[in-house]
Short mmCIF file of C-alpha atoms in Angstrom, two decimals:
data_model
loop_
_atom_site.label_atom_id
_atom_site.label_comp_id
_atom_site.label_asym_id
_atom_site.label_seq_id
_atom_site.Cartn_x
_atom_site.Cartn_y
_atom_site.Cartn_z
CA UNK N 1 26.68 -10.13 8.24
CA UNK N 2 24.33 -11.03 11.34
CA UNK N 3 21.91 -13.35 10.30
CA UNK N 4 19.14 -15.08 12.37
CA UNK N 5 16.08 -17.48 11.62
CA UNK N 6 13.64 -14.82 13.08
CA UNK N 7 12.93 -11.20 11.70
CA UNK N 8 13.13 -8.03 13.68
CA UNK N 9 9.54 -6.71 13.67
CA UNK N 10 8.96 -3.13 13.99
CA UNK N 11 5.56 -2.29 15.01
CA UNK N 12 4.67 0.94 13.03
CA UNK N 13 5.40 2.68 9.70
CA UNK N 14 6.15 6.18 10.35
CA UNK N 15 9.42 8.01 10.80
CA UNK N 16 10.46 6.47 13.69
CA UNK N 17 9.40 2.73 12.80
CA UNK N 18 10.97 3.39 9.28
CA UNK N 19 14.40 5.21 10.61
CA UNK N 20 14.68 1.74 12.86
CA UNK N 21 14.27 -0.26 9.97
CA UNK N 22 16.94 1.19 8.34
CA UNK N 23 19.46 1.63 11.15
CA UNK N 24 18.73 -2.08 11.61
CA UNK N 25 19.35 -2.84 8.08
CA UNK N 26 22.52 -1.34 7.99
CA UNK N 27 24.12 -3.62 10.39
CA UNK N 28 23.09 -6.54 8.40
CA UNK N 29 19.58 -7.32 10.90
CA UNK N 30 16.36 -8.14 8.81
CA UNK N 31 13.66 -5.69 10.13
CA UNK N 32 10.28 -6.21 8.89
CA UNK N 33 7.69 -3.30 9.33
CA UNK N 34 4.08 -3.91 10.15
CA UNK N 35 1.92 -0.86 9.60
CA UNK N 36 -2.02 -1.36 10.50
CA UNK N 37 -2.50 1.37 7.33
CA UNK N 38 -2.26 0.47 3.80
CA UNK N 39 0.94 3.12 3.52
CA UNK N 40 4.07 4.29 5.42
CA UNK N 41 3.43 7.90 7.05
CA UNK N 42 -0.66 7.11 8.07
CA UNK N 43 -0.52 9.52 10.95
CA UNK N 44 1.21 12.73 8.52
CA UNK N 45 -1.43 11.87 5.89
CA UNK N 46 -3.82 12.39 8.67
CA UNK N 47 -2.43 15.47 9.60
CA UNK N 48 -4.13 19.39 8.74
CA UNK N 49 -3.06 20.70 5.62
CA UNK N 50 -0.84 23.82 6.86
CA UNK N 51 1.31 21.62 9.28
CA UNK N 52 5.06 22.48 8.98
CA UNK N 53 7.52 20.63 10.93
CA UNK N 54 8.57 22.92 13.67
CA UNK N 55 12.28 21.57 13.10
CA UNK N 56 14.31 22.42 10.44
CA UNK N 57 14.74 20.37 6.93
CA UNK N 58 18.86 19.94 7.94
CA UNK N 59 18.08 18.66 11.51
CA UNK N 60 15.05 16.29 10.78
CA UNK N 61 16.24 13.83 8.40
CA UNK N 62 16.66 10.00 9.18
CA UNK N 63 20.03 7.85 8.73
CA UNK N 64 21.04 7.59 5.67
CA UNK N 65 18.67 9.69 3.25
CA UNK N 66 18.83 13.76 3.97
CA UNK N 67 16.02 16.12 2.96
CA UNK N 68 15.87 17.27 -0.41
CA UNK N 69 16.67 21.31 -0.29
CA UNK N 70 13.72 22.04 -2.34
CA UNK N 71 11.56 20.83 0.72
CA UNK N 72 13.24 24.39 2.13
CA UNK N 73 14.05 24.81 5.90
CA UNK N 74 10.25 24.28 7.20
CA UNK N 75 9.17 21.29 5.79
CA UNK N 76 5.20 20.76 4.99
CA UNK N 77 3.17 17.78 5.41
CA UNK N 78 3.02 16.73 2.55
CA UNK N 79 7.05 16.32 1.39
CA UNK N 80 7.26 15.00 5.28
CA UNK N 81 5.20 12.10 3.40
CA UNK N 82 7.22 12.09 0.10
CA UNK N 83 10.11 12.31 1.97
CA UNK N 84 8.91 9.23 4.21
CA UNK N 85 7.98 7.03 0.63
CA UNK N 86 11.11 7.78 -0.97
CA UNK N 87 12.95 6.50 2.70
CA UNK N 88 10.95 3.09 2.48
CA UNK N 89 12.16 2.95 -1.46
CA UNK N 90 15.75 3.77 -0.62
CA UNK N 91 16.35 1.88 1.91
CA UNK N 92 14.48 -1.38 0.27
CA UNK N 93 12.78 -1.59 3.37
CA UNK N 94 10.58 -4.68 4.03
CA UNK N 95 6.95 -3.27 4.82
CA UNK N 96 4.08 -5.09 5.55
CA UNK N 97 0.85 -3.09 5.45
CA UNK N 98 -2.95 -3.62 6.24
CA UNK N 99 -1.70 -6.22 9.31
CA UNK N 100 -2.16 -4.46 13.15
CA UNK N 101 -0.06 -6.10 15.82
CA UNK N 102 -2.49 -6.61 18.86
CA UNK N 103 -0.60 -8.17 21.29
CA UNK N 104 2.71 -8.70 21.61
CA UNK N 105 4.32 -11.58 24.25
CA UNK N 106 6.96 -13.28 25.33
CA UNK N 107 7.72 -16.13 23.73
CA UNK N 108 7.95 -18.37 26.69
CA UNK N 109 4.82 -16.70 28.00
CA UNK N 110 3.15 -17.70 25.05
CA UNK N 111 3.86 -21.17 24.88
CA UNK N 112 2.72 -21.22 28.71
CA UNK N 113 6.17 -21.28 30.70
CA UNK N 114 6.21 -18.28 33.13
CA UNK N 115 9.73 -19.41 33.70
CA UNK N 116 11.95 -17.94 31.60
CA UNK N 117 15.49 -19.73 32.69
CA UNK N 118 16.57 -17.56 35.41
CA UNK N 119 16.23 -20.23 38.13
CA UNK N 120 13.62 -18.23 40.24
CA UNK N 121 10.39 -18.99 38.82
CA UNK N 122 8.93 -15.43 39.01
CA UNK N 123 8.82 -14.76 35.38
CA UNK N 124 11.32 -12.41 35.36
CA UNK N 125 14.32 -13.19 32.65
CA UNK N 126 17.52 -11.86 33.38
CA UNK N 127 18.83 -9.29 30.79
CA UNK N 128 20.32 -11.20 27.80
CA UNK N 129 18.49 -14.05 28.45
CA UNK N 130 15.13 -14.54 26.31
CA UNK N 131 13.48 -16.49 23.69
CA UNK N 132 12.29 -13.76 21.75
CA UNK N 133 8.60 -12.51 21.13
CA UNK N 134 5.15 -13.81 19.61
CA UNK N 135 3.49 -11.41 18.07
CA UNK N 136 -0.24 -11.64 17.72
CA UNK N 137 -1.67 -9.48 14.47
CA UNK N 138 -5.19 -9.22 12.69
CA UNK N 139 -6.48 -12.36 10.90
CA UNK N 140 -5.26 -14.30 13.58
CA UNK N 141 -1.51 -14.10 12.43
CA UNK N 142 0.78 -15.11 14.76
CA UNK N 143 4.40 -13.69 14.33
CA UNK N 144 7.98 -14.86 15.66
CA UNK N 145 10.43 -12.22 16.50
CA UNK N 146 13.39 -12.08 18.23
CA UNK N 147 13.29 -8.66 18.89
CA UNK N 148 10.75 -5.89 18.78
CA UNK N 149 10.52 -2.62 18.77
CA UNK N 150 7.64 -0.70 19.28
CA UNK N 151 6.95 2.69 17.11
CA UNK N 152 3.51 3.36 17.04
CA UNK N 153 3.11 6.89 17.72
CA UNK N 154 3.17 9.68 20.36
CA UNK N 155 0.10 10.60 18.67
CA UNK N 156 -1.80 7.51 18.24
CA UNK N 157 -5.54 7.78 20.14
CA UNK N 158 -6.96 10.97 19.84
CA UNK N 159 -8.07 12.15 23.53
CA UNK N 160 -11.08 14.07 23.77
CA UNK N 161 -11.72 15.04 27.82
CA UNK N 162 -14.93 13.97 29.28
CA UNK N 163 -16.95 16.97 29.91
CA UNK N 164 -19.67 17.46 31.77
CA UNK N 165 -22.73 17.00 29.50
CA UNK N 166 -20.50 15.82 26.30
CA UNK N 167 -22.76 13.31 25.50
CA UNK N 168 -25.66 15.21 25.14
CA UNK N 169 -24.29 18.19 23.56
CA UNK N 170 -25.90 19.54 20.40
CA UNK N 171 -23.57 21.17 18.94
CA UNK N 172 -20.75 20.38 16.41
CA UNK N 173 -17.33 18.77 18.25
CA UNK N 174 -14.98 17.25 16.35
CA UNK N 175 -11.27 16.26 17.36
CA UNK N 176 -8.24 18.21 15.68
CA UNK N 177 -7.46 14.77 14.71
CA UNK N 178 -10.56 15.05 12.10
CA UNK N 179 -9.11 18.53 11.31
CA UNK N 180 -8.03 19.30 7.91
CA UNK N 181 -8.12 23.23 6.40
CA UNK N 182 -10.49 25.62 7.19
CA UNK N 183 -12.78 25.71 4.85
CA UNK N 184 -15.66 24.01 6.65
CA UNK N 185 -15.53 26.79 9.16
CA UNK N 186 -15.77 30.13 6.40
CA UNK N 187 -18.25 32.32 8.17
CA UNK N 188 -18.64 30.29 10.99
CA UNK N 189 -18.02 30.93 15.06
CA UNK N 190 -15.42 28.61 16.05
CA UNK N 191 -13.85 27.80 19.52
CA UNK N 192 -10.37 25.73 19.35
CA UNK N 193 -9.96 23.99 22.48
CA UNK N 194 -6.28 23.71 23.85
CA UNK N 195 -3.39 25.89 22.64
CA UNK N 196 -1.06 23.40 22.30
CA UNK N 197 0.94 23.50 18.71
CA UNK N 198 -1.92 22.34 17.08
CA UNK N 199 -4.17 24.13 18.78
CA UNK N 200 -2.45 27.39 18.06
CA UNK N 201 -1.94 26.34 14.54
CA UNK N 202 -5.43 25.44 14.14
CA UNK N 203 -6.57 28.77 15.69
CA UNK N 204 -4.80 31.14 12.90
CA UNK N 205 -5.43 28.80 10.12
CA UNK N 206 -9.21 29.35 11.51
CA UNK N 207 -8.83 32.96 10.76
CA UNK N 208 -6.82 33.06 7.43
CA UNK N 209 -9.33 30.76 6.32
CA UNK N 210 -12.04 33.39 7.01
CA UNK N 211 -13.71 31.66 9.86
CA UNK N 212 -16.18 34.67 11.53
CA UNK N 213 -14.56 34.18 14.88
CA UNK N 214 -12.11 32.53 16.30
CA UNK N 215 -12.04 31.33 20.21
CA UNK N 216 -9.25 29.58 21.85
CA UNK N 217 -10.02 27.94 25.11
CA UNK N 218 -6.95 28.07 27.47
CA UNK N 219 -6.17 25.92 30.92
CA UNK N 220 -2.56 26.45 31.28
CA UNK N 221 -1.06 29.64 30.01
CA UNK N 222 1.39 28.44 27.28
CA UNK N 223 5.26 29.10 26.76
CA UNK N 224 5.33 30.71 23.19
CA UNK N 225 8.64 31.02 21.37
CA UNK N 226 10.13 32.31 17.84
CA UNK N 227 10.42 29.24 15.56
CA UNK N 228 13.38 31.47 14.28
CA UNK N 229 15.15 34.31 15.26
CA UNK N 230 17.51 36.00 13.39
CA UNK N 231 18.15 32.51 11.36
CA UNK N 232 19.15 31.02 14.67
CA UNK N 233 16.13 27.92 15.32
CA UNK N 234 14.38 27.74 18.25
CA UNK N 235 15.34 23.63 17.65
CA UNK N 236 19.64 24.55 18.11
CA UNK N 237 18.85 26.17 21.53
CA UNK N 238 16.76 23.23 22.53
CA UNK N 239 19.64 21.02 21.39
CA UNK N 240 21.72 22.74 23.50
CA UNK N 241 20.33 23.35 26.31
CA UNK N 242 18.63 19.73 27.13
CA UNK N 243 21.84 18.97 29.03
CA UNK N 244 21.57 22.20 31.41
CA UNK N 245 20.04 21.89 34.66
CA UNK N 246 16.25 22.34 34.68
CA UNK N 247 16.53 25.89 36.94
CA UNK N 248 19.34 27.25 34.38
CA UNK N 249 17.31 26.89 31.25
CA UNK N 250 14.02 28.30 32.62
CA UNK N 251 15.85 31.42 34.30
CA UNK N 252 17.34 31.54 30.37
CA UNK N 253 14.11 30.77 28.84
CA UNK N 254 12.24 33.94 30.56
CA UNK N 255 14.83 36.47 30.02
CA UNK N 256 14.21 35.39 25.92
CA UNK N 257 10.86 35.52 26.26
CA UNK N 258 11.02 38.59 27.48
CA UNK N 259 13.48 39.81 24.90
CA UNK N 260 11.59 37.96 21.75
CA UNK N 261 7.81 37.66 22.94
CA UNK N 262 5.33 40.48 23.36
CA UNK N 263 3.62 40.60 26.92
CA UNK N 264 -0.05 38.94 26.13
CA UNK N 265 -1.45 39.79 29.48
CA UNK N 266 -4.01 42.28 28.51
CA UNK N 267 -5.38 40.41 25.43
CA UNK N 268 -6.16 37.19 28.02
CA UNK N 269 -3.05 35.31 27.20
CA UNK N 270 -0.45 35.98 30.53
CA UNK N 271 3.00 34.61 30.38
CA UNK N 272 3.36 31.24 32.40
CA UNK N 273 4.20 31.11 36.00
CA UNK N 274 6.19 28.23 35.85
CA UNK N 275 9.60 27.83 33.93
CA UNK N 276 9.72 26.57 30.19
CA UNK N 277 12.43 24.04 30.78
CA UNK N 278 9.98 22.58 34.17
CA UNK N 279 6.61 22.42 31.81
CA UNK N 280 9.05 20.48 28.95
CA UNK N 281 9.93 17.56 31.44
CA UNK N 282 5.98 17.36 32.28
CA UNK N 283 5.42 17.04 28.75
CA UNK N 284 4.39 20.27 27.59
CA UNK N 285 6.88 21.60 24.97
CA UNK N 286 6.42 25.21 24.22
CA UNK N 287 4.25 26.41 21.30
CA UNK N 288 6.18 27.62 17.81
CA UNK N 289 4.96 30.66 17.25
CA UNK N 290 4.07 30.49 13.44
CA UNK N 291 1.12 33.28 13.73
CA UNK N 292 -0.73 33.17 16.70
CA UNK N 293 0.91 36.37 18.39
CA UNK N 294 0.02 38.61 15.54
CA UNK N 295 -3.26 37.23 15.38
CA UNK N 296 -4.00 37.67 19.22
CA UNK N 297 -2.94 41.27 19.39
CA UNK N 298 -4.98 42.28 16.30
CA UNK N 299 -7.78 40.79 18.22
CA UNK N 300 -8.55 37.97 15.71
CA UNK N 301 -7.78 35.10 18.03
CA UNK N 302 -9.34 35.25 21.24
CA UNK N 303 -8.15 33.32 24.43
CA UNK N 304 -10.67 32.58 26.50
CA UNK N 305 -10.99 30.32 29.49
CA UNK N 306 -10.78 26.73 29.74
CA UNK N 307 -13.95 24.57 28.99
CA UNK N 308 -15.80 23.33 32.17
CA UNK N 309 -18.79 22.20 30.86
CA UNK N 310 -21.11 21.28 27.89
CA UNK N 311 -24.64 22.54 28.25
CA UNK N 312 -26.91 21.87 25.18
CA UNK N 313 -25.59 24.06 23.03
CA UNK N 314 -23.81 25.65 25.10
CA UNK N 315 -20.12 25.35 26.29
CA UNK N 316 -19.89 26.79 30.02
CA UNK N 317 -16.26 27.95 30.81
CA UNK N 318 -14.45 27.80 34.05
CA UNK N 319 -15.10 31.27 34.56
CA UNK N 320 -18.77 31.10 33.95
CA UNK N 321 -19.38 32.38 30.65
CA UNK N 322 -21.56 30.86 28.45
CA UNK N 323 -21.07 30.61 24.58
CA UNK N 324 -22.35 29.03 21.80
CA UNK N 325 -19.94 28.53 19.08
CA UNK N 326 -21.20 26.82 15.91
CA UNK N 327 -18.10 24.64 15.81
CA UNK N 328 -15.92 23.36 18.86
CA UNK N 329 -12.42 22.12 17.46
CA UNK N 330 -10.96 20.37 20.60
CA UNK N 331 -7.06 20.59 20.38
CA UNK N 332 -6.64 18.20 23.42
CA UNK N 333 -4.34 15.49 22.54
CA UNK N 334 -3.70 11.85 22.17
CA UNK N 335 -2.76 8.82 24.43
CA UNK N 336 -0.03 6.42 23.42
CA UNK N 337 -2.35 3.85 23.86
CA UNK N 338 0.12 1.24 24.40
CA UNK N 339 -1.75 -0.86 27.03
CA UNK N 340 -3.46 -3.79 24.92
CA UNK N 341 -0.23 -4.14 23.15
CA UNK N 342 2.26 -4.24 25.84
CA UNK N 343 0.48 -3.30 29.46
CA UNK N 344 0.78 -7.15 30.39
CA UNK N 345 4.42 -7.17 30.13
CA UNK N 346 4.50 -4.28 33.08
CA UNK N 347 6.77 -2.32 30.83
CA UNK N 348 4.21 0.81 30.96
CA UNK N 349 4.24 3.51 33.53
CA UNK N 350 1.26 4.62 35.67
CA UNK N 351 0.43 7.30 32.91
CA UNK N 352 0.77 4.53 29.81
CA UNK N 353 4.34 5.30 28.93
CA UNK N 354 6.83 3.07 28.33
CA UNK N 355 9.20 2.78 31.48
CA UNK N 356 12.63 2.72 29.13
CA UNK N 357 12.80 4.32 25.85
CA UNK N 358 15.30 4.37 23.14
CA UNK N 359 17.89 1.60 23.59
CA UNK N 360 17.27 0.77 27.02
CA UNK N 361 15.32 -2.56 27.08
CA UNK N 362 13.15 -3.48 29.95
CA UNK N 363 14.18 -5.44 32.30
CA UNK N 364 11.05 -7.91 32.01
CA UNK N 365 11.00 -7.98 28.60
CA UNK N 366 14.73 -7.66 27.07
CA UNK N 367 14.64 -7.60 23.60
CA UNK N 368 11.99 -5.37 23.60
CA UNK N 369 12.61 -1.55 22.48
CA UNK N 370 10.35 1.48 21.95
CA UNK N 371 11.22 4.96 20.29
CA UNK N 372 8.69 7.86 19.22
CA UNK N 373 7.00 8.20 22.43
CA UNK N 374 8.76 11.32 23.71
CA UNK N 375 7.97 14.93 22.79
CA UNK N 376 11.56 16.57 23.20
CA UNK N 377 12.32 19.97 22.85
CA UNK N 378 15.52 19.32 20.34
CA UNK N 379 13.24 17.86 17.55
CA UNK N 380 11.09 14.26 17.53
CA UNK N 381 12.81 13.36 14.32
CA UNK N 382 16.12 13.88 15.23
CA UNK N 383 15.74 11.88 18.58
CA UNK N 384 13.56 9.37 16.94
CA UNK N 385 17.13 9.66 14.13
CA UNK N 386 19.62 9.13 17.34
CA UNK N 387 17.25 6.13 18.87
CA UNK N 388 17.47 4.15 15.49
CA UNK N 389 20.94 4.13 15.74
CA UNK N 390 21.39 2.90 19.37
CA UNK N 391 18.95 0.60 19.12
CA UNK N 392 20.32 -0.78 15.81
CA UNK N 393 23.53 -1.53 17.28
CA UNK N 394 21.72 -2.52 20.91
CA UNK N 395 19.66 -5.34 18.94
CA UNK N 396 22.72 -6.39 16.54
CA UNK N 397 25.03 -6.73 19.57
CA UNK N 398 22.25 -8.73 21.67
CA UNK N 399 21.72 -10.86 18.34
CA UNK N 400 25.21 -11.42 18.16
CA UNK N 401 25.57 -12.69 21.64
#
C-alpha cells in the first residue's frame, strides 16, 4: 500500500470530487474531500425539481458502486443525491464539510522560494519535481497536500449577462440557479431566457406547471436531439462518435436531425446553421429533447428573440419588441470560477478554464489535477468516471516515484 505523510485533498464534494476519492482510495492513496457545503451533492440539491440526468442509469455510475435499477434508465435529482450519499458511505470516504478552499499554492511558493529546484530560477518546476501544495481554507486553515485535485463544478457561479438597464429593472429576474418547480409562476407570464438544457427544461416545466405563458428568449438557434430513439440513447452515439472527425459527425448529425426532429422554422425555432459536432467543441452540447418540441408546435412555448435590453419593466429584444413578462427566468449559465483559487498558478485559459484536464497535470503546477470542468457529449459522469481512474493511478504513480 502507498502511504505518504500528506493527504490527497480533493477540492469539492460532488460526483466528480467523490468518484476521485474513491479511485484514489482504491490504490491505497488517502484522499480527503473538502466540500464548502455541509453535504456531498450541494450543487444536485440545488438543482429544479424535474431534472433527469440526460444519460442513462447504466452509463452514469462512478467506480465501484453502480446505480440501483429502481433509479430506472433516467435518473432524477433526487436518487442522483441518494445515489451520491450512499457513494460517500460505501466507499468510507473521508469528507470534510463546512471548510471552502480559497487559495490553493505551491508549497515552495508559499514558504517564499519562487525557485522550485530546477536550476533556472523562473519558478517553473520541472514535471515530477515538486513539494506539494498549501492549501489555504476558511477560518484561516492552512492545509498540506501533496497533490490536489480540483472538482468544483462546471456549474459553480451562476452567470447572469449584463444587460442594458439590469440594474434598474423593475421587474422580477431571478437566475435558473434559484429555480425550483413551477409553482411560483401558476397564472403568471413568464419569459425563460436561454434554451440551453435547462432552459428548455425550465420552459415546459413552465407550462405543465400551468404558468399563463411561456416565452423562451433565443440567441443561437439550438441543436435539439431525441434523448432516445428506438431504445438506442442519444449518450451511445455521442460515445461513439467523439473520436470521428468534427466534419463527419456534423454531416451525420443533420441527416438525423432531419430524420428524428421536426422542422421548427415556422414556429420561430430554425434548425442551426452550423454543425452539431462544431457547436459541441465550442461548448454548446445539444439540447435533450424531453418536451420542448411538442410544446413548441402546440404553440405553448414560444421562441422569441434574444434579450437586448432591460427597460423598466420592460425587456426590449434584439428585434425590437417590447414585452413585459411578470417573471424573467434567465437560463444563461455559470462560470467555473476558478480564478481566486488557482488563476495565480497560470494554469487557467483566457476564458477561466483549466489549460489540462483529467490526468494531465500542468506543467507549472505538477501535482495538480482538475476533472468536472468539461461538458462532453458522451455523458459528464461517465468522463468525470474515466478521469478518476487516470488520475488515481497518475497521482499513485507520481507518489510512488
Amino acid at each position: 500500500m502507498t502511504t505518504q505523510p500528506r493527504p490527497v485533498y480533493v477540492i469539492g464534494g460532488g460526483p466528480g470530487g467523490l468518484a476521485a476519492a474513491a479511485a484514489l482510495r482504491a490504490r491505497g492513496v488517502r484522499a480527503v474531500v473538502v466540500e464548502k457545503s455541509d453535504e456531498v451533492g450541494a450543487s444536485w440539491r440545488r438543482h429544479y425539481e424535474r431534472l433527469h440526468l440526460h444519460t442513462t442509469r447504466r452509463l452514469s455510475a462512478l467506480p465501484g458502486l453502480a446505480m440501483p435499477r429502481r433509479f430506472g434508465r433516467w435518473v432524477s435529482r433526487d436518487d442522483v443525491v441518494r445515489y451520491l450519499e450512499k457513494y460517500a458511505e460505501f466507499h468510507e470516504l473521508e469528507v470534510v464539510t463546512g471548510v471552502e478552499v480559497t487559495r490553493i499554492e505551491r508549497a515552495a511558493d508559499a514558504d517564499g522560494n519562487t525557485d522550485t529546484g530546477t536550476g533556472t530560477g523562473t519558478g517553473t518546476p520541472a514535471d515530477g519535481d515538486h513539494d506539494g501544495f498549501t492549501l489555504h481554507a476558511t477560518g484561516g486553515r492552512v492545509l498540506a497536500a501533496s497533490a490536489v485535485v480540483v472538482a468544483t463544478g462546471f456549474n459553480h457561479t451562476p452567470a447572469l449577462p449584463d444587460w442594458p438597464g439590469r440594474d434598474a429593472y423593475t421587474g422580477e429576474l431571478v437566475h435558473a440557479a434559484d429555480y425550483r418547480n413551477a409553482e411560483p409562476y401558476a397564472g403568471r407570464d413568464v419569459l425563460v431566457v436561454g434554451v440551453g438544457n435547462t432552459g428548455a427544461e425550465i420552459a415546459v416545466d413552465l407550462v405543465e406547471g400551468g404558468a399563463a405563458r411561456v416565452r423562451l428568449a433565443v440567441r443561437t438557434a439550438p441543436h435539439i436531439v431525441r434523448r432516445s430513439t428506438a431504445g438506442w440513447p442519444a449518450q451511445r452515439t455521442g460515445i461513439l462518435v467523439r473520436r470521428l472527425p468534427v466534419r463527419l459527425v456534423d454531416r451525420l448529425g443533420r441527416l438525423v436531425a432531419k430524420a428524428s426532429v421536426p422542422d421548427l422554422s415556422a414556429y420561430g425555432l430554425p434548425r442551426p446553421d452550423t454543425g452539431l459536432y462544431s457547436r459541441v467543441k465550442e461548448g454548446a452540447i445539444p439540447v435533450q429533447d424531453v418536451g420542448l418540441i411538442d410544446a413548441v408546435r402546440a404553440g405553448r412555448v414560444e421562441p422569441v428573440a434574444a434579450v437586448d435590453s432591460l427597460d423598466g419593466d420592460a425587456v426590449v429584444l434584439a428585434d425590437g419588441t417590447r414585452i413585459s413578462p411578470d417573471a424573467v427566468i434567465a437560463a444563461t449559465g455559470y462560470r467555473r470560477a476558478l480564478e481566486g483559487l488557482v488563476g495565480h498558478l497560470d494554469v487557467l485559459d483566457g476564458r477561466g478554464r483549466p489549460l489540462v484536464h483529467g490526468a494531465r497535470t500542468p506543467a507549472r503546477a505538477p501535482g495538480l489535477y482538475f476533472t468536472g470542468f468539461s461538458n462532453p457529449i458522451s455523458g459528464m459522469f461517465r468522463e468525470m468516471a474515466l478521469d478518476a481512474e487516470r488520475i488515481a493511478k497518475a497521482v499513485a504513480r507520481r507518489l510512488g516515484d
